[in-house]
Short mmCIF file of C-alpha atoms and ligand atoms in Angstrom, two decimals:
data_model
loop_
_atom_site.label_atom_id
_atom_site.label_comp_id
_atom_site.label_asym_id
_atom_site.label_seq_id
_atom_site.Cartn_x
_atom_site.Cartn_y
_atom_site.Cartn_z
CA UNK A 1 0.00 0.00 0.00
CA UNK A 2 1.33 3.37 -0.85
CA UNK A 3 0.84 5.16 2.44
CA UNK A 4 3.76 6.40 4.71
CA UNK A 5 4.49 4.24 7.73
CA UNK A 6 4.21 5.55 10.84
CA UNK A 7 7.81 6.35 12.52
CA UNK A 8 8.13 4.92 16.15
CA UNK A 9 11.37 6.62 16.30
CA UNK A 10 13.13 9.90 17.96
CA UNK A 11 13.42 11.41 14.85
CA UNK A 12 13.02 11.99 11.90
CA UNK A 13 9.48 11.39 12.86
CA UNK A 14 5.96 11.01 11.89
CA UNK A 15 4.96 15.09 10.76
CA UNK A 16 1.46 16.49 9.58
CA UNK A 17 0.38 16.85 6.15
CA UNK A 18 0.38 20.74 7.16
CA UNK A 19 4.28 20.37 8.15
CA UNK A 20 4.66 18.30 4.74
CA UNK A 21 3.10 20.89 2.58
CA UNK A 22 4.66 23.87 3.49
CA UNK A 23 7.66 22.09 1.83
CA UNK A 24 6.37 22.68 -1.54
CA UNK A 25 7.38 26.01 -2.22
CA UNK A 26 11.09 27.15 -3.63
CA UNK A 27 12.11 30.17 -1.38
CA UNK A 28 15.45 32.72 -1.88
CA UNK A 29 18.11 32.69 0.81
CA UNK A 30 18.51 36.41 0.27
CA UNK A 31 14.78 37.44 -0.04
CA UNK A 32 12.78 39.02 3.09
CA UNK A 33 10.52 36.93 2.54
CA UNK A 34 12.48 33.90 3.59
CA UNK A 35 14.12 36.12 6.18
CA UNK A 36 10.77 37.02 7.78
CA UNK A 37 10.34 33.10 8.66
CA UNK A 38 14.01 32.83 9.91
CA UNK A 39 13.19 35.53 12.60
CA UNK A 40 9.50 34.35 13.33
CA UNK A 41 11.60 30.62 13.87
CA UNK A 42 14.74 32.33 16.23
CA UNK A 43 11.94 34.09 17.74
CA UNK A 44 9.03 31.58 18.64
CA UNK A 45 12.29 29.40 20.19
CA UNK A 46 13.17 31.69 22.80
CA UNK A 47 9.28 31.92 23.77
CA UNK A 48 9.43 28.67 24.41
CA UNK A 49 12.38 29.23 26.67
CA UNK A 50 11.46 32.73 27.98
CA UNK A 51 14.75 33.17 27.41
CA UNK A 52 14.14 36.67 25.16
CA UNK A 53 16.03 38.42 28.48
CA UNK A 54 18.96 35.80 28.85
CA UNK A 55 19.90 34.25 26.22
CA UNK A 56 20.27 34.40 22.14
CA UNK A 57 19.20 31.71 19.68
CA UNK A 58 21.26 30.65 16.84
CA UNK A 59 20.13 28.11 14.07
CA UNK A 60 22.81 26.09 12.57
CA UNK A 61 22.30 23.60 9.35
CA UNK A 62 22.74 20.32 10.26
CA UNK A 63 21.43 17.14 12.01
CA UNK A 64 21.60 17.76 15.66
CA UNK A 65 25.28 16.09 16.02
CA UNK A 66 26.39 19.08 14.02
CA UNK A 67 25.01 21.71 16.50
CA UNK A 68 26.58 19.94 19.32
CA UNK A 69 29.64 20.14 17.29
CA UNK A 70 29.60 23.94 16.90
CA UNK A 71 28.26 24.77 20.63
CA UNK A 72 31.57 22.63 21.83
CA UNK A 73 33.87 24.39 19.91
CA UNK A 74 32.52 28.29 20.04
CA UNK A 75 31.54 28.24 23.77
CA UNK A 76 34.72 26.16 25.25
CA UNK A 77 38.14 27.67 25.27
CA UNK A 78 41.09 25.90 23.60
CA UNK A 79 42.62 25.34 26.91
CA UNK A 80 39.02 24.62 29.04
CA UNK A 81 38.26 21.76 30.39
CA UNK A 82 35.22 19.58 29.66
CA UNK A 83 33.14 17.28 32.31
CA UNK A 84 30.82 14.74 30.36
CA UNK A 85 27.65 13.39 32.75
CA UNK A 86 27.60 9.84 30.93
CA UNK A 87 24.96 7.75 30.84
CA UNK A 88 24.36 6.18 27.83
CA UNK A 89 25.82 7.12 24.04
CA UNK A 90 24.96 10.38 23.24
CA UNK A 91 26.93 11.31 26.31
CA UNK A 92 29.92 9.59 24.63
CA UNK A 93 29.99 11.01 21.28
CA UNK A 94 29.89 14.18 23.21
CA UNK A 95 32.54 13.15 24.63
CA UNK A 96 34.17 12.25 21.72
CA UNK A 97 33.58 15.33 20.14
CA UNK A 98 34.97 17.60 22.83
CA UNK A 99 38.12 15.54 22.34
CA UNK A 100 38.12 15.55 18.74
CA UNK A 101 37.87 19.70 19.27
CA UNK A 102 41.22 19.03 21.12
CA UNK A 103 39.34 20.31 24.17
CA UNK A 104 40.87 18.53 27.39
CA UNK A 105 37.79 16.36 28.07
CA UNK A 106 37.01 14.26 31.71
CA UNK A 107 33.97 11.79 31.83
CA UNK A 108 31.78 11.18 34.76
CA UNK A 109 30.15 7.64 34.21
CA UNK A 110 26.75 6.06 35.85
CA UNK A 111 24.93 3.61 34.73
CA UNK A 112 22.87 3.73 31.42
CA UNK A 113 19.52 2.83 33.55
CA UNK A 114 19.84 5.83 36.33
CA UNK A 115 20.15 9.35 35.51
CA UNK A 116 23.44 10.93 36.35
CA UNK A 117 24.14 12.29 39.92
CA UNK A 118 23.90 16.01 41.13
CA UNK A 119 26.21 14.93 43.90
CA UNK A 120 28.46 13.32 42.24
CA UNK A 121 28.89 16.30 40.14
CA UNK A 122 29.55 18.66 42.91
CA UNK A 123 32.29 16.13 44.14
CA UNK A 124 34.05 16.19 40.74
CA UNK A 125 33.92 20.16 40.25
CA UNK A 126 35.48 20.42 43.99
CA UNK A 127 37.90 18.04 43.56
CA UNK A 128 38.81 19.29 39.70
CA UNK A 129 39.56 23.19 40.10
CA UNK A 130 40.27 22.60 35.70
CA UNK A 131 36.99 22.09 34.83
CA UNK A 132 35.19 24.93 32.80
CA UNK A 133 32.33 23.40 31.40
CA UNK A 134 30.07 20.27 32.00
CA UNK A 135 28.25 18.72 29.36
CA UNK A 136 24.67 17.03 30.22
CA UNK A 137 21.98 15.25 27.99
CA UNK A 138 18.43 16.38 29.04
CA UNK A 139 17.00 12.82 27.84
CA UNK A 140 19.46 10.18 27.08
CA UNK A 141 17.87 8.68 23.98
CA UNK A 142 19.35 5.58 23.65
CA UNK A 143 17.81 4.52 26.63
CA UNK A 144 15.11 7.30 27.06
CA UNK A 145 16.30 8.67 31.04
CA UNK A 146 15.58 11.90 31.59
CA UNK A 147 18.44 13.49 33.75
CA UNK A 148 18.02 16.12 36.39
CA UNK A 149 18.61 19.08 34.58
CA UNK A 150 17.37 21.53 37.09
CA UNK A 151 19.86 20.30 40.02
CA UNK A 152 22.78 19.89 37.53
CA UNK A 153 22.06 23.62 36.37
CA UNK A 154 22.26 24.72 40.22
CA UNK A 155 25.29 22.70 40.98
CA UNK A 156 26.93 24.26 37.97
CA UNK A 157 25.82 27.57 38.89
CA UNK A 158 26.64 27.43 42.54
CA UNK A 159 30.47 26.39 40.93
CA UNK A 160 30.17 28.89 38.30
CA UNK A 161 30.87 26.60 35.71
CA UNK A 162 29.26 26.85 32.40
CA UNK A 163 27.00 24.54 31.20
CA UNK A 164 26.36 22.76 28.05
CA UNK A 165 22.84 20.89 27.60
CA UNK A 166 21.72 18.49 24.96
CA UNK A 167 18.03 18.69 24.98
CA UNK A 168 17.95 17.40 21.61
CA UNK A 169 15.01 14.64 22.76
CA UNK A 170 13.57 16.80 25.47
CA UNK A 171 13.05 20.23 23.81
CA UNK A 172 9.30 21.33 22.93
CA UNK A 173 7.81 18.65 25.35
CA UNK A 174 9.90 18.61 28.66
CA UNK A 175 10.13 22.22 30.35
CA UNK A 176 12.74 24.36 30.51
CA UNK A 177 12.75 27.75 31.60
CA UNK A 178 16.03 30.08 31.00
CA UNK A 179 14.67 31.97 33.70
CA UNK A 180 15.11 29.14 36.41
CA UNK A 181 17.55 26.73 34.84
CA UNK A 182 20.60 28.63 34.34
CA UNK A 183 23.02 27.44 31.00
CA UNK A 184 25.69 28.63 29.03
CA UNK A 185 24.05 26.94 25.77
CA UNK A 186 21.21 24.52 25.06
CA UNK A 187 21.12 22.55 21.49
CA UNK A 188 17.85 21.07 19.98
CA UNK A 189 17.03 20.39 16.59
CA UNK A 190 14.24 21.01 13.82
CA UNK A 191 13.13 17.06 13.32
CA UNK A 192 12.28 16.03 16.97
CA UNK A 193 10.03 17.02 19.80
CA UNK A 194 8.87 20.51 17.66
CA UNK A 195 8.29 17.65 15.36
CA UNK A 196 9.47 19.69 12.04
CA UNK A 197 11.69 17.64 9.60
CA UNK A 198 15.25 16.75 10.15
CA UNK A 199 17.99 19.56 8.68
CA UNK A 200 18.47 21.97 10.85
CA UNK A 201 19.54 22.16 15.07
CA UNK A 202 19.79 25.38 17.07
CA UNK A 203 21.72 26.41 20.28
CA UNK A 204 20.89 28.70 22.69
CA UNK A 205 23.67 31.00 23.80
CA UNK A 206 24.07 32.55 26.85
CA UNK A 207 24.02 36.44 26.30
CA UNK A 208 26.71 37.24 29.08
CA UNK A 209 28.82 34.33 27.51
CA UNK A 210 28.80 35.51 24.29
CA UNK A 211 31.15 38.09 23.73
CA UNK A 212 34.19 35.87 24.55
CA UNK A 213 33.06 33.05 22.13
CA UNK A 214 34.57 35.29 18.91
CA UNK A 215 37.04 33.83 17.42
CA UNK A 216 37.00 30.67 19.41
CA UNK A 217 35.74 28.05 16.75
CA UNK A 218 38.59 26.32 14.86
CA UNK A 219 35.85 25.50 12.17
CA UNK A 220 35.02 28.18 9.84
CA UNK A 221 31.22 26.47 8.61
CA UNK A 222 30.18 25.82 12.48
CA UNK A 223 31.27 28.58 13.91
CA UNK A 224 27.63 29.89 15.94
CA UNK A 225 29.20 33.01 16.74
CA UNK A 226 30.10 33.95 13.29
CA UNK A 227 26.95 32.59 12.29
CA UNK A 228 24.90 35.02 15.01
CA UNK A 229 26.78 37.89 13.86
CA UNK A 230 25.63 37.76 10.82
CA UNK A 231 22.33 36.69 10.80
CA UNK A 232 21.77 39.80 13.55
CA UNK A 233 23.84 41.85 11.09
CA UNK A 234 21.27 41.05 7.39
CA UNK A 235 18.57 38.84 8.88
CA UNK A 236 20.52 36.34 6.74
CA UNK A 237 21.70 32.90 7.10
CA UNK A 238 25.84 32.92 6.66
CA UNK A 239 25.70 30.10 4.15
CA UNK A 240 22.92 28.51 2.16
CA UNK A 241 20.22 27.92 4.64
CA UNK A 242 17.93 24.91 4.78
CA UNK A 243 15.34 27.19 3.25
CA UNK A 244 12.13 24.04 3.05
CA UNK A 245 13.71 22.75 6.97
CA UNK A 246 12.93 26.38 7.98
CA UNK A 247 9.65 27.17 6.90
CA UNK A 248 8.55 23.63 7.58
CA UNK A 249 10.04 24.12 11.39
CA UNK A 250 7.61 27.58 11.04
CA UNK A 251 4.58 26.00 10.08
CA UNK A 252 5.49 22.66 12.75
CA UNK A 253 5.71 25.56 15.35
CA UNK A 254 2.26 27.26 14.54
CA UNK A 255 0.50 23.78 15.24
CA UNK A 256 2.89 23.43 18.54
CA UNK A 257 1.78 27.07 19.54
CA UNK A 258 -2.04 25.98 18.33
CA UNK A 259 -2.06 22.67 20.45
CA UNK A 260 -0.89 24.58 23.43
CA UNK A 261 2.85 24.62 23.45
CA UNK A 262 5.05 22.88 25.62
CA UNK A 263 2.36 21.40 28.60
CA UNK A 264 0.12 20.21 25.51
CA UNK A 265 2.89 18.12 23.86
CA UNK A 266 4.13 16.50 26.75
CA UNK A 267 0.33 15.89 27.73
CA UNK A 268 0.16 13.99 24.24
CA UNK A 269 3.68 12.56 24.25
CA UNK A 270 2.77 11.04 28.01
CA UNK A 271 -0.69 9.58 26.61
CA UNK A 272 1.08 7.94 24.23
CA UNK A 273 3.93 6.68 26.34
CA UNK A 274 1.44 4.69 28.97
CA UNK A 275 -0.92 3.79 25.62
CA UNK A 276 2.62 2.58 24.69
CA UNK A 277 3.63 0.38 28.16
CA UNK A 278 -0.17 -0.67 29.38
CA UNK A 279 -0.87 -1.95 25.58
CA UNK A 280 2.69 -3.59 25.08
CA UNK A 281 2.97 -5.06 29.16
CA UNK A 282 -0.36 -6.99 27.59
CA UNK A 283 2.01 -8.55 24.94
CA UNK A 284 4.51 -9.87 27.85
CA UNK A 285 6.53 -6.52 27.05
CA UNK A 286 9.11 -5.77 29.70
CA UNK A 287 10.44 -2.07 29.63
CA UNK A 288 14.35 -1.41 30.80
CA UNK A 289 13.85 1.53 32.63
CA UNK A 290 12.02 1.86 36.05
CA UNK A 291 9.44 4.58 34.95
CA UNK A 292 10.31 6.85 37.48
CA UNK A 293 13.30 8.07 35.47
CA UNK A 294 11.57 7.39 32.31
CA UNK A 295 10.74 10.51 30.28
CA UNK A 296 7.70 9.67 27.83
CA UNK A 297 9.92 10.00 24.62
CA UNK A 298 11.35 6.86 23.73
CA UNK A 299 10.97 3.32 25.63
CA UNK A 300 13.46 0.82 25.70
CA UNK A 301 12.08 -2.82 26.02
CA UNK A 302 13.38 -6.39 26.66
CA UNK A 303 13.48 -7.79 23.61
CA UNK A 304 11.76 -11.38 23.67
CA UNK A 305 13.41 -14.43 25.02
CA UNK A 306 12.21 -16.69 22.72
CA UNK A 307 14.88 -18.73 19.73
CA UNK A 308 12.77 -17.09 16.94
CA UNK A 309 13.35 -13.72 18.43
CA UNK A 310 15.62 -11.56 16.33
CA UNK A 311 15.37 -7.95 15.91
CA UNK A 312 15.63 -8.03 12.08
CA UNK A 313 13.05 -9.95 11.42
CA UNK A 314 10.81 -8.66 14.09
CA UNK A 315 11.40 -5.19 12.50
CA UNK A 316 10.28 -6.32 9.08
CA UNK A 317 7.38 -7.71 10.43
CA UNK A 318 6.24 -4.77 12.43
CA UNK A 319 7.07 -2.47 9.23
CA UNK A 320 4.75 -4.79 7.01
CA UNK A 321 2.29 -3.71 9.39
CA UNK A 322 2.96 -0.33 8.75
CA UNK A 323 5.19 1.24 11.76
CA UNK A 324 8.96 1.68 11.91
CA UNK A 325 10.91 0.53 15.20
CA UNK A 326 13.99 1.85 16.09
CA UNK A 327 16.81 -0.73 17.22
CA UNK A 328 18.49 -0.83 20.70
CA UNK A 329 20.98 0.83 21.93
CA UNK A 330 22.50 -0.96 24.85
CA UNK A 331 25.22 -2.97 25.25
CA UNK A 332 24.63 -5.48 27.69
CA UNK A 333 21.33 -6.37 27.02
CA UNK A 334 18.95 -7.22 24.26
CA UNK A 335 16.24 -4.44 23.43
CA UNK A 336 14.25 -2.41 20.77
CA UNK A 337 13.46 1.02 21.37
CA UNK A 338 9.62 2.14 20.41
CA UNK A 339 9.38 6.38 20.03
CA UNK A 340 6.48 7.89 21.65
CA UNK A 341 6.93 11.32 20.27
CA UNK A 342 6.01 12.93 16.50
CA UNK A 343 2.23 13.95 15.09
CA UNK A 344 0.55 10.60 16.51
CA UNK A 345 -1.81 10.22 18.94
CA UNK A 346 -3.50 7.33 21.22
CA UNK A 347 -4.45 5.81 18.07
CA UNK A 348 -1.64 5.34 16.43
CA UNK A 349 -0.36 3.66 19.63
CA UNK A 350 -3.19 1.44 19.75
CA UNK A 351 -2.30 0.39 16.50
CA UNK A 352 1.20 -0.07 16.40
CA UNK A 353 0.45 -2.30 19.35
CA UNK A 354 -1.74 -4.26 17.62
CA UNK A 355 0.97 -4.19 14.79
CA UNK A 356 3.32 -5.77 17.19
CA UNK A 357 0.43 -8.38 18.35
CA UNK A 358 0.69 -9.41 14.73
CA UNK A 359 4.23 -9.16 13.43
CA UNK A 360 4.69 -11.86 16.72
CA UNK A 361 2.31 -14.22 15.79
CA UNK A 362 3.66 -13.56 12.17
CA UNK A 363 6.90 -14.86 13.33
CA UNK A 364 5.69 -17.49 15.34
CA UNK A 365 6.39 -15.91 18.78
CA UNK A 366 3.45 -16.65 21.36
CA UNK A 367 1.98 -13.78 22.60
CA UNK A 368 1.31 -13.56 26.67
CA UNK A 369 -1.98 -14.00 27.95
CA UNK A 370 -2.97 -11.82 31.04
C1 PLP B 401 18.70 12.88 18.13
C2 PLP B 401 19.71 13.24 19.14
C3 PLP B 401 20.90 13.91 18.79
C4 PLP B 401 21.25 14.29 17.38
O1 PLP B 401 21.33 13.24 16.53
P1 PLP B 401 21.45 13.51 14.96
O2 PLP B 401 21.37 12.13 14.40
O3 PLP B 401 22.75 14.16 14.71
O4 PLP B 401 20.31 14.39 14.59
C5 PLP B 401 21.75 14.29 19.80
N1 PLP B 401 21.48 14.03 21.08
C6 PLP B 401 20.36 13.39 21.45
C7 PLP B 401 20.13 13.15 22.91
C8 PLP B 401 19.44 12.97 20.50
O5 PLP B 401 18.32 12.35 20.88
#
């Protein structure tokens, strides 16, 4: 059947026909008219911050990766020192980007099933005069914890270290105020929670940091401080922009803003995540994490003990029913990740549950009986 598949992933994700079709227009990097949505985008972002007093908003090109790439290298100094919060793998290629940026880089580890510790933190920054900055993930995807950003923020604060968050998964549907939380930068992206398409992230800057982060990237292309100058400068991007990412991310925005911004989405997101574990725990469905640290983004589940288990084929069968998995991320044990989050509702749960009900007995699995 010639109908998209729904996308049980954390992006790219499922978007409305809306989103889709405000794709079909060809738009001029250097025309106002373009321009007009680039500042309507920079500015609906920093509503949903409140961060119009504190903080500046630059959009980068890119999949998200990039724009952690950029904040790393404009806000840290050559001779800083990083402090990675890992738990899970998006901490590490932060990690491994910091490094790569030659940036002396120091990793705190946990677990990949708790969130990382406030304490712990405060230990390390006493013991480790060095350390400038400390990097956190908001929600650790590849698992789907959502770490304690507000008592990270307030250790690094009370330290007066600066601090770098990844709220790639989190941004749109879990809150964050500038005016509590306090950050040196904060990087999301076009194609998740705001649930535009994939092409563009965005970091949040700091205004009191920003004067010192000229001249501080050693790459030309991903340099946000260059890039802030100048769009503040002619309202234009500094290199071709992602012109149908943009005014998709506009028109994905305007049905955000519509269904009640930020508290609406994560009202959604959170129907859909216990839809998710009451209709799945029916199918003998064991999720990772205990749900107490869970945000309602992305659940990671036990795959099946059973011989005929395997992820490919389970995958193929769920996608003949018409939804698209997303594979595990963890090391140690054997899991499939399901995404709560894009333009779906309880419905589209209820069906990709029923999907799964089928792609098992498809495969030959039995199916628990409560
Ligand atoms: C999606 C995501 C990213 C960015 O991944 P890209 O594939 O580069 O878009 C970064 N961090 C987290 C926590 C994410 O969920």
């Amino acid at each position: 059947m010639d109908r998209d598949k729904i996308l049980l992933t954390p992006g790219p994700l499922t978007t409305t026909l809306r989103t889709k079709l405000a794709m079909l227009k060809d738009w001029g990097s250097w025309d106002a008219d373009f321009n007009t949505v680039t500042a309507s985008v920079r500015k609906s972002l920093l509503d949903i911050i409140h961060g119009h007093d504190s903080h500046v908003v630059v959009p980068l090109q890119g999949s998200g990766t990039f724009s952690v790439e950029a904040a790393i290298a404009t806000l840290v100094p050559h001779d800083g020192h990083v402090l990675v919060l890992d738990n899970g793998a998006y901490c590490k290629r932060a990690a491994r980007i910091s490094s790569l940026m030659g940036r002396r880089c120091t990793v705190l580890g946990f677990e990949d099933s708790i969130p990382v510790d406030p304490a712990a933190l405060q230990q390390a920054l006493a013991k480790d005069a060095s350390i400038t900055h400390v990097v956190l993930i908001h929600c650790e995807t590849s698992a789907g914890v959502l770490n304690p950003l507000q008592a990270v923020a307030d250790v690094c604060g009370a330290h007066d270290k600066g601090l770098i968050v990844d709220a790639m998964s989190s941004f749109g549907a879990i809150e964050i105020d500038a005016r509590k939380t306090r950050f040196d930068a904060l990087i999301a992206a076009s194609g998740k929670c705001l649930e535009g398409v994939p092409g563009m992230g965005f970091v949040f800057i700091r205004k009191a940091v920003l004067d010192a982060c000229a001249g501080r990237s050693q790459s030309l292309a991903m340099d946000l401080y260059d890039q802030y100058q100048y769009l503040e400068k002619t309202t234009q991007w500094r290199f071709t922009p992602p012109t149908h990412v943009v005014v998709a991310l506009h028109e994905a925005i305007a049905q955000f803003e519509a269904e009640g911004g930020q508290p609406a989405r994560l009202a959604r997101y959170t129907n859909n995540y216990e839809t998710l574990i009451g209709g799945m725990s029916k199918l003998g469905f064991k999720p990772f994490l205990d749900p107490a640290i869970q945000a309602p983004i992305i659940v990671t589940f036990h795959a099946p003990a059973h011989p005929k288990y395997d992820f490919k084929s389970f995958y193929a069968a769920v996608r003949a029913h018409g939804f698209l998995l997303y594979p595990g991320k963890l090391t140690q044990v054997e899991t499939f990740r399901v995404g709560c989050i894009g333009a779906i509702g309880q419905s589209e749960i209820e069906q990709a549950v029923h999907a799964v009900a089928l792609a098992l007995t498809d495969l030959g699995i039995a199916v628990a009986s409560e």
